[in-house]
Tab-separated table of C-alpha atoms in Angstrom:
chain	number	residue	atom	x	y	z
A	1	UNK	CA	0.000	0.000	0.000
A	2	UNK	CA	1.550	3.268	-1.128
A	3	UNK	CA	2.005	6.031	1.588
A	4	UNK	CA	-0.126	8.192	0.276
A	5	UNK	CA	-3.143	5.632	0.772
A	6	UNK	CA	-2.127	3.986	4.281
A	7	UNK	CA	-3.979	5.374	7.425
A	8	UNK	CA	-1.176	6.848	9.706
A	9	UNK	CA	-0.032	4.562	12.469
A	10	UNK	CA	-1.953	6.073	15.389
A	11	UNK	CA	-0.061	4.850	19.060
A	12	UNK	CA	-2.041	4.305	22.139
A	13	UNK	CA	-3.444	7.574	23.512
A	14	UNK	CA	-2.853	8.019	27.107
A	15	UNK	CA	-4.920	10.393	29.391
A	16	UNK	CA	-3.109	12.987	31.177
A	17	UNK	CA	-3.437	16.370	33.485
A	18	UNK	CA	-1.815	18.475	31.057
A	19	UNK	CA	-1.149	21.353	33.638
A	20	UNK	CA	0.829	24.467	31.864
A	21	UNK	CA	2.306	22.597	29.851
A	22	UNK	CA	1.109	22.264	26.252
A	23	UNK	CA	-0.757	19.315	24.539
A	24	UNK	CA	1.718	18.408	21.674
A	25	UNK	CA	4.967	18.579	24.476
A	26	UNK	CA	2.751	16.427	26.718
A	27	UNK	CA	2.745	14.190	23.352
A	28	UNK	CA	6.468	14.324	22.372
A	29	UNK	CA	7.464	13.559	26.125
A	30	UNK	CA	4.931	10.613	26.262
A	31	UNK	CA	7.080	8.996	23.270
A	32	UNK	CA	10.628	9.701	24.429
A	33	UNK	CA	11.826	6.510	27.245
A	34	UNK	CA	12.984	7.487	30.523
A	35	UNK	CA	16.950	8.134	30.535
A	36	UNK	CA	17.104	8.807	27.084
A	37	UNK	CA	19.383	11.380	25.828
A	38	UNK	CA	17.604	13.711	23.343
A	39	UNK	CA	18.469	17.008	21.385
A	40	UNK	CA	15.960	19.445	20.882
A	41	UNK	CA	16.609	21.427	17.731
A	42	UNK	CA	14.972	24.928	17.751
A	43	UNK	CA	13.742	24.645	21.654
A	44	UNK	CA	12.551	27.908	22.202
A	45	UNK	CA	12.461	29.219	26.130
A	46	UNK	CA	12.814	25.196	27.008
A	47	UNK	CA	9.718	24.679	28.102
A	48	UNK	CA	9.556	21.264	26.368
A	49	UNK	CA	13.113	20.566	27.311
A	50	UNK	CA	12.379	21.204	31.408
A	51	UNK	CA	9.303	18.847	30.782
A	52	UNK	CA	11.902	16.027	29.772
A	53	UNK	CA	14.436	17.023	32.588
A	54	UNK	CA	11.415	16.397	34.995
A	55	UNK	CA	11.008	12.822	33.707
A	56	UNK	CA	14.985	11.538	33.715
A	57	UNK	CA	15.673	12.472	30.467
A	58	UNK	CA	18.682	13.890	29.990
A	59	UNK	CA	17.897	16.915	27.313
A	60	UNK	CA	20.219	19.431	25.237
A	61	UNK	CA	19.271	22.363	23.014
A	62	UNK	CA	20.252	24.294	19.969
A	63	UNK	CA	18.259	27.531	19.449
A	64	UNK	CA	18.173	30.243	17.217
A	65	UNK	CA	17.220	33.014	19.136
A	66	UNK	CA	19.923	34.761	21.287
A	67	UNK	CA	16.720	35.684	23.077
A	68	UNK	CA	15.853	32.056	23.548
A	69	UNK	CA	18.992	30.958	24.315
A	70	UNK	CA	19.301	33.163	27.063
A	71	UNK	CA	15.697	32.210	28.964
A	72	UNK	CA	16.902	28.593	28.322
A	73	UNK	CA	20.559	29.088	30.382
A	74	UNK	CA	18.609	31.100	32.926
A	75	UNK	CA	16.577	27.782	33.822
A	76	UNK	CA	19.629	26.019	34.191
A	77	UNK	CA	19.253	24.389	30.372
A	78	UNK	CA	21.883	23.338	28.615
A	79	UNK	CA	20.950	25.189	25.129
A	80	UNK	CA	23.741	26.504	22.575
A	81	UNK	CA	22.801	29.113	19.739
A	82	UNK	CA	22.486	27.516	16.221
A	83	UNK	CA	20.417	27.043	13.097
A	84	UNK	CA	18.912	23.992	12.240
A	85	UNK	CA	19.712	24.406	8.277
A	86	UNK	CA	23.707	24.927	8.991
A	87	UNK	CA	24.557	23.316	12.137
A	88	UNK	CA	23.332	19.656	12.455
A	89	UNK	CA	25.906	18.468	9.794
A	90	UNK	CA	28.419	19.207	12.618
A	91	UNK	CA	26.871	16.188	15.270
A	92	UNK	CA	28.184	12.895	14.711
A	93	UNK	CA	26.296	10.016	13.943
A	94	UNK	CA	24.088	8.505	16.672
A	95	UNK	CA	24.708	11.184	18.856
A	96	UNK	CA	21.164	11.108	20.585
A	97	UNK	CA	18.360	8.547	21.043
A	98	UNK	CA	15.787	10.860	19.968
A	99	UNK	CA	16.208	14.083	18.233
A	100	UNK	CA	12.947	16.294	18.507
A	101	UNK	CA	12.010	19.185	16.006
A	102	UNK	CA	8.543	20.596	17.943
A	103	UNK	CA	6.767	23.396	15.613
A	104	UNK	CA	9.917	23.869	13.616
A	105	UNK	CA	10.066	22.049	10.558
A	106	UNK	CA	8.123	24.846	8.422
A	107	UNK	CA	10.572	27.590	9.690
A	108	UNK	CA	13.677	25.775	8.185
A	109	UNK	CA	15.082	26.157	4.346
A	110	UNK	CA	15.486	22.970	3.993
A	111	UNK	CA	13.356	20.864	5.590
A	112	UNK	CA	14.012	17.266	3.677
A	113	UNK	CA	17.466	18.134	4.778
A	114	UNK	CA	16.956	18.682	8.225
A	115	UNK	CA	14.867	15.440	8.582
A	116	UNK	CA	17.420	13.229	6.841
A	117	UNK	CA	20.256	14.753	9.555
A	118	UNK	CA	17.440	14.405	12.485
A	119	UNK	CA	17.432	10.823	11.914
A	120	UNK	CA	21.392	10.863	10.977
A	121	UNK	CA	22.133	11.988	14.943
A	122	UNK	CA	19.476	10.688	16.046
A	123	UNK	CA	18.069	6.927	16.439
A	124	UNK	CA	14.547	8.151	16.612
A	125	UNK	CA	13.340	11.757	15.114
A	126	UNK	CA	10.194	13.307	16.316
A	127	UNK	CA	8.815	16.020	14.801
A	128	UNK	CA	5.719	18.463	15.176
A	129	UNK	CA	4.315	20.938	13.060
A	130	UNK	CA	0.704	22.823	12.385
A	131	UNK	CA	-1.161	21.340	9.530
A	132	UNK	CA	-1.558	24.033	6.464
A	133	UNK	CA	-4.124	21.224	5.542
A	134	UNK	CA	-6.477	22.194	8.159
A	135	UNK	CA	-10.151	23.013	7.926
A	136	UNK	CA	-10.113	26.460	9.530
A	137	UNK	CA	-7.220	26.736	7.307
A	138	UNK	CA	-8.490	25.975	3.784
A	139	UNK	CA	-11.703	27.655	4.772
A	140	UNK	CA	-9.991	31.281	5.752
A	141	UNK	CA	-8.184	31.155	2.376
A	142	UNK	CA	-11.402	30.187	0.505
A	143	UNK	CA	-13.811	32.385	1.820
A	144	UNK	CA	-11.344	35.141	3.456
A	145	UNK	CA	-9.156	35.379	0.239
A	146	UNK	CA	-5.836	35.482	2.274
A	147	UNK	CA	-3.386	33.879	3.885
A	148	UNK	CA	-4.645	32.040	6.929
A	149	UNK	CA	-3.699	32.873	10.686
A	150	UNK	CA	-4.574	30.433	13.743
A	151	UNK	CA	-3.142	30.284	17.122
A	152	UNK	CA	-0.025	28.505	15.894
A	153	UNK	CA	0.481	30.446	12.605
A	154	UNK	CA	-0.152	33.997	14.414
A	155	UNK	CA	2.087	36.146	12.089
A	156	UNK	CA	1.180	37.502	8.965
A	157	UNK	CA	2.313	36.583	5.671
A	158	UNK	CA	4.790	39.548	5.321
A	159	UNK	CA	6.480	38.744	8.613
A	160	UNK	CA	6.415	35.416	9.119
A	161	UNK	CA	9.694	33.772	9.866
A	162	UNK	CA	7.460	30.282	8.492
A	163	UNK	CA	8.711	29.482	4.706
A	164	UNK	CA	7.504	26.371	4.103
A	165	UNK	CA	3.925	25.361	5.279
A	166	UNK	CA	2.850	21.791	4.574
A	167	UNK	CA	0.009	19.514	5.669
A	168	UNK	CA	-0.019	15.929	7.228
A	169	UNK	CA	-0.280	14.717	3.633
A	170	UNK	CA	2.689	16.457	2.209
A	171	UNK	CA	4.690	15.049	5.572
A	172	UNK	CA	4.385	11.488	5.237
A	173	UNK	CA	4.567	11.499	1.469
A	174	UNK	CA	8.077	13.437	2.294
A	175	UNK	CA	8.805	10.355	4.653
A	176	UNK	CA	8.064	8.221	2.111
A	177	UNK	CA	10.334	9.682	-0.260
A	178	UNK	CA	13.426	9.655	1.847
A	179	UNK	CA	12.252	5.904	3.247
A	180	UNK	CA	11.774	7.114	6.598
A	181	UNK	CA	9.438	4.790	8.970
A	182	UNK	CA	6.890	5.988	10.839
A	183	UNK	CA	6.528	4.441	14.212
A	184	UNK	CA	3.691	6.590	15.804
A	185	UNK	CA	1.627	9.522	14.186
A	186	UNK	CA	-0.783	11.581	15.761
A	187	UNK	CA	-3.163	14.334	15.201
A	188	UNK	CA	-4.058	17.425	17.401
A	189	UNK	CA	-7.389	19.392	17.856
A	190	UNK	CA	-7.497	22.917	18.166
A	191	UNK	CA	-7.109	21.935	21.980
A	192	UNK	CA	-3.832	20.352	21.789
A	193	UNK	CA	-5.946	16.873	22.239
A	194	UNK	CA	-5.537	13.979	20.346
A	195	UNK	CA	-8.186	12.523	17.633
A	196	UNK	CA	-9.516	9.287	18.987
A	197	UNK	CA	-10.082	7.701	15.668
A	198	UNK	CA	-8.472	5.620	13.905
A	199	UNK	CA	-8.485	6.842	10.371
A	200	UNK	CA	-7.265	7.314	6.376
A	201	UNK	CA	-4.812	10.210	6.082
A	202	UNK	CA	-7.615	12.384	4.544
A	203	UNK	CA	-9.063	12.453	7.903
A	204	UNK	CA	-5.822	13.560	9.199
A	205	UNK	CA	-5.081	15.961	6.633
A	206	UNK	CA	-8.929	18.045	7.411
A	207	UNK	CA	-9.492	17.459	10.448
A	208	UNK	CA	-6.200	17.479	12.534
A	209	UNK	CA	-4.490	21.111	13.684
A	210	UNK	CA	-1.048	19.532	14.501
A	211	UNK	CA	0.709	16.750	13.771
A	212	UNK	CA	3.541	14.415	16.025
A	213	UNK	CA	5.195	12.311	14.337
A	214	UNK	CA	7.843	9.837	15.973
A	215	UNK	CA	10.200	8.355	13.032
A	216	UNK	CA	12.931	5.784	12.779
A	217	UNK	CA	15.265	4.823	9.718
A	218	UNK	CA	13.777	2.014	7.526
A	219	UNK	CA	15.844	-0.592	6.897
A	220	UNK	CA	18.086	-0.565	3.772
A	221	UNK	CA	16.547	-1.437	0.664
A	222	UNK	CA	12.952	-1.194	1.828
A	223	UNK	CA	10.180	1.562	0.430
């Protein structure tokens, strides 16, 4: 079944008290194992990275933002300053378990790039990003006549450091292109909750505001 057909592999959803932290970190930190070692590539003020810290995971960061960087080392996080498109071809191999790219992916130049190096340092790559594919989404640009704006695309068009939207659909047939396996996918409500139902990629693709995908390499010679 090709990848643009296959329902996305949807892991067990586990109920939480999602306190201040947000729904799609609650996700990510859900899928990392305790004790892991994990780099979090564009982590913003950490938040993510502290939620990791709290459950024995030992976390790094590389952010762009001096800004960011900066609220990071004040909590005590061990963040450097660096951009995803120039600086992950200087980590070795297998440098992490998991490498996590959280509401980044559509902010990079390159972002087939980026993936294939995610997945170079890393064992396991997960990766979150808002879904251009989204009903709110499709229905400001058909009935509005311009670019959308949500809660996680706030900018607009003409100063927004995003450069390359995509949808759940465009995602996994990306994955699918570079033979990347897809462990776990899920989609997020406007609420930062997951969809319950198992269902085609279509569903996905309309109905789903975010999605979290955790990847691994596929083995050598399979598509």
């Amino acid at each position: 079944m090709s990848v643009q057909q296959q329902a996305l592999p949807l892991g067990p959803v586990i109920d939480r008290d999602t306190g201040h932290f947000r729904g799609d970190h609650l996700l990510v930190a859900e899928m990392v194992a305790s004790g892991s070692k994990v780099l979090d590539v564009g982590c913003g003020d950490g938040d993510l990275l502290q939620l990791l810290e709290s459950r024995g995971i030992d976390g790094r960061g590389i952010e762009l933002s001096r800004e960011g960087v900066n609220r990071c080392v004040a909590k005590g996080l061990a963040v450097v300053q660096g951009d995803a498109d120039t600086d992950l071809v200087n980590y070795p191999d297998d440098a992490f378990d998991y490498v996590i790219l959280s509401q980044t992916l559509q902010a990079t130049r390159q972002p087939k790039v980026v993936l294939e190096n995610l997945l170079r340092i890393g064992r396991r790559a997960i990766v979150s990003f808002p879904n251009f594919g989204f009903w709110r989404m499709r229905l400001q640009l058909l009935v509005g006549g311009h670019m959308p704006r949500t809660e996680n695309l706030p900018a607009t068009w003409y100063d927004t450091p995003n450069i390359h939207f995509c949808t759940i659909k465009d995602f996994v047939q990306l994955c699918g292109e570079i033979n990347v396996k897809m462990e776990r996918a899920v989609a997020l409500d406007l609420y930062g909750r997951p969809l319950r139902l198992s269902a085609p990629w279509w569903f996905w693709n309309m109905f789903g505001e975010q999605g979290v995908f955790l990847l691994s390499r596929a083995e050598k010679g399979k598509h």
